[in-house]
Amino acid sequence: MDPLGIKGTYLFTPPVHGDQRGSFHEWFRGDLVRERLGHDLSLAQANCSVSSRGVLRGVHFADVPPGQAKYITCLRGAIMDVVVDLRVGSPTFAQWELVRLDDESRACLYIAEGIGHGFMALTDEATTIYLCSEPYAPAREHGIHPLDPEVGIEWPRDVDPVLSDKDAKAPTLEEAHASGLLPDYQECLDYYAKLAGRG
């Protein structure tokens, strides 16, 4: 697992073994995650979404603690995945990073609690699965608008974004910050340390 530029995000590209029958790869290895994070990824929920080209989901995050860590891969087609540092006080606050996940590289993305996550489908039938450390809890779930110009995520220009009503009505980063919705960086670090202490 290779760290990205935002603390708490990692990219894992597994070896893919192929022959005349097809291919095989290990898309999740608990021992590698534990080695990198210092704790296991607690599995509380597994999600699967199928999206048409242009569908833009996110940017979503959850209250910390407990937040919701995610481990994501694209089984079919391709997506452009984004991580946004929404942790107030972080050295990389409001910075974002795009990663392509597709059915060729089989790359996987880990996102720690408190970091915003979203993706755009680059193909029809883009099938994305992700493991979550906590179950969905509507009262603790939030979002920021994925097209907020202040954040300035550089989504692919050749794809027209299609948003849900909920994501289209999400606040800007400034509005979310002013209303106290965003997680605190130090609280996130303390929570990561607590997870590591549990082993």
C-alpha positions as MATLAB code, in Angstrom:
seq = 'MDPLGIKGTYLFTPPVHGDQRGSFHEWFRGDLVRERLGHDLSLAQANCSVSSRGVLRGVHFADVPPGQAKYITCLRGAIMDVVVDLRVGSPTFAQWELVRLDDESRACLYIAEGIGHGFMALTDEATTIYLCSEPYAPAREHGIHPLDPEVGIEWPRDVDPVLSDKDAKAPTLEEAHASGLLPDYQECLDYYAKLAGRG';
ca = [
       0.000    0.000    0.000;
       1.513    3.277   -1.126;
       0.619    6.512    0.692;
      -0.970    9.330   -1.279;
      -0.386   12.996   -0.554;
      -3.156   13.226    2.035;
      -2.383   11.526    5.355;
      -4.654    8.528    5.830;
      -5.063    7.641    2.139;
      -3.302    4.750    0.396;
      -3.307    3.142   -3.038;
      -2.863   -0.602   -3.436;
      -2.316   -2.155   -6.855;
      -2.366   -5.947   -6.516;
      -0.547   -8.328   -8.827;
      -3.018   -9.726  -11.359;
      -2.367  -13.289  -12.499;
      -3.808  -14.075  -15.902;
      -3.873  -17.027  -18.301;
      -6.181  -18.462  -20.950;
      -8.898  -18.953  -18.302;
      -9.012  -15.315  -17.220;
      -7.415  -13.643  -14.214;
      -7.080  -13.824  -10.443;
      -6.000  -11.240   -7.884;
      -6.262  -10.589   -4.152;
      -8.067   -7.264   -3.963;
      -7.934   -7.071   -0.163;
      -5.208   -8.287    2.182;
      -5.895   -7.693    5.863;
      -2.264   -8.273    6.799;
      -1.072   -5.515    4.424;
      -3.689   -3.101    5.718;
      -2.745   -3.883    9.316;
       0.958   -3.447    8.545;
       0.349   -0.021    7.000;
      -2.289    1.315    9.414;
      -1.214   -0.326   12.648;
      -4.690   -1.809   13.099;
      -7.183   -4.014   11.315;
      -9.893   -2.623    9.069;
     -13.071   -3.433   10.952;
     -15.631   -4.667    8.427;
     -19.135   -3.480    9.269;
     -20.661   -3.051    5.821;
     -19.891   -3.857    2.176;
     -21.401   -1.695   -0.568;
     -21.792   -2.110   -4.314;
     -22.856    0.636   -6.721;
     -23.465    0.424  -10.469;
     -23.272    3.779  -12.221;
     -23.858    5.130  -15.704;
     -21.167    7.262  -17.337;
     -21.094   10.695  -15.741;
     -22.722    9.738  -12.445;
     -20.966   11.685   -9.708;
     -21.352   10.391   -6.159;
     -20.120   12.410   -3.173;
     -18.213   14.099   -1.709;
     -19.305   12.240    1.452;
     -17.917   11.968    4.989;
     -19.093   10.961    8.458;
     -18.722   12.373   11.965;
     -15.546   11.288   13.782;
     -15.632    9.357   16.005;
     -16.380    6.821   14.723;
     -16.354    8.077   11.141;
     -16.243    5.563    8.346;
     -13.038    4.258    6.764;
     -13.437    2.827    3.253;
     -11.535    0.419    1.030;
     -12.647    0.790   -2.585;
     -12.112   -0.863   -5.950;
     -13.819   -0.841   -9.345;
     -14.829   -4.308  -10.556;
     -16.153   -3.300  -13.952;
     -15.469   -0.257  -16.109;
     -13.686    2.763  -14.683;
     -14.190    5.566  -12.184;
     -12.286    8.680  -11.230;
     -12.115    8.556   -7.442;
     -11.401   11.592   -5.282;
     -10.249   12.033   -1.707;
     -10.652   15.457   -0.083;
      -9.059   16.378    3.230;
     -11.959   17.821    5.225;
     -10.217   17.626    8.609;
     -10.042   21.140   10.012;
      -6.489   21.863   11.156;
      -4.861   19.323    8.824;
      -1.754   20.516    6.928;
      -3.541   19.418    3.737;
      -6.988   20.792    4.633;
      -9.161   21.344    1.523;
      -6.645   19.603   -0.731;
      -7.804   16.771   -2.956;
      -6.326   13.957   -4.997;
      -7.787   12.046   -7.944;
      -7.099    8.351   -8.548;
      -8.368    6.259  -11.452;
      -9.759    2.877  -10.431;
     -10.639    0.432  -13.197;
     -10.996   -3.197  -14.208;
      -7.536   -3.288  -15.784;
      -5.169   -2.106  -13.040;
      -7.468   -3.477  -10.298;
      -6.112   -0.746   -8.015;
      -7.726   -0.252   -4.586;
      -7.994    2.870   -2.463;
      -8.030    3.134    1.337;
      -9.543    6.250    2.930;
      -9.311    6.911    6.665;
     -12.070    8.322    8.834;
     -12.723   12.043    8.387;
     -11.589   12.253    4.770;
     -14.144   13.109    2.109;
     -14.763   10.629   -0.698;
     -16.494   10.744   -4.052;
     -16.207    9.386   -7.559;
     -17.318    9.921  -11.142;
     -18.173    7.004  -13.429;
     -16.105    7.148  -16.606;
     -17.957    4.256  -18.259;
     -21.456    2.848  -18.274;
     -22.056    0.001  -15.845;
     -19.142    1.172  -13.686;
     -19.343   -1.262  -10.782;
     -17.701   -0.132   -7.572;
     -17.454   -2.075   -4.334;
     -16.218   -0.809   -1.003;
     -15.686   -2.144    2.463;
     -16.727    0.159    5.305;
     -15.515    0.196    8.908;
     -18.898    1.399   10.222;
     -22.459    0.905    8.994;
     -24.332    3.713    7.285;
     -25.823    6.065    9.880;
     -27.844    8.867    8.261;
     -27.622   11.209   11.258;
     -23.805   11.131   11.118;
     -23.426   11.316    7.324;
     -22.648   14.578    5.536;
     -21.382   15.883    2.251;
     -19.926   18.839    0.445;
     -20.816   19.808   -3.097;
     -18.527   17.955   -5.524;
     -18.502   20.895   -7.947;
     -17.700   23.528   -5.311;
     -15.358   25.945   -7.129;
     -13.545   26.709   -3.859;
     -12.441   23.090   -3.680;
     -11.849   23.007   -7.423;
     -11.755   19.269   -8.071;
     -10.626   18.783  -11.667;
     -13.166   16.216  -12.791;
     -12.773   14.925  -16.365;
     -14.008   17.636  -18.730;
     -15.294   15.252  -21.380;
     -17.930   13.771  -19.027;
     -21.106   15.605  -18.028;
     -21.701   15.147  -14.282;
     -24.975   13.605  -13.090;
     -25.707   14.251   -9.398;
     -28.377   12.986   -7.027;
     -30.721   15.618   -5.595;
     -29.021   15.190   -2.227;
     -25.506   15.765   -3.582;
     -26.679   18.683   -5.736;
     -28.017   20.371   -2.581;
     -24.913   19.674   -0.476;
     -23.234   22.699    1.108;
     -20.020   24.215   -0.141;
     -16.846   23.594    1.840;
     -17.100   27.085    3.326;
     -20.707   26.532    4.379;
     -19.925   23.128    5.910;
     -16.969   24.626    7.794;
     -19.001   27.581    9.075;
     -21.780   25.295   10.321;
     -19.350   23.054   12.239;
     -19.985   19.942   10.134;
     -16.360   19.192    9.302;
     -14.239   16.809   11.396;
     -11.376   18.091   13.531;
      -7.900   16.908   12.516;
      -6.622   16.338   16.052;
      -9.737   14.381   16.979;
      -9.173   12.217   13.912;
      -5.534   11.622   14.860;
      -6.596   10.698   18.393;
      -9.147    8.266   16.980;
      -6.562    6.670   14.660;
      -4.258    6.237   17.667;
      -7.096    4.648   19.629;
      -7.690    2.162   16.804;
      -3.981    1.325   16.690;
      -3.997    0.833   20.470;
      -6.717   -1.779   20.139;
      -4.379   -3.720   17.853;
];
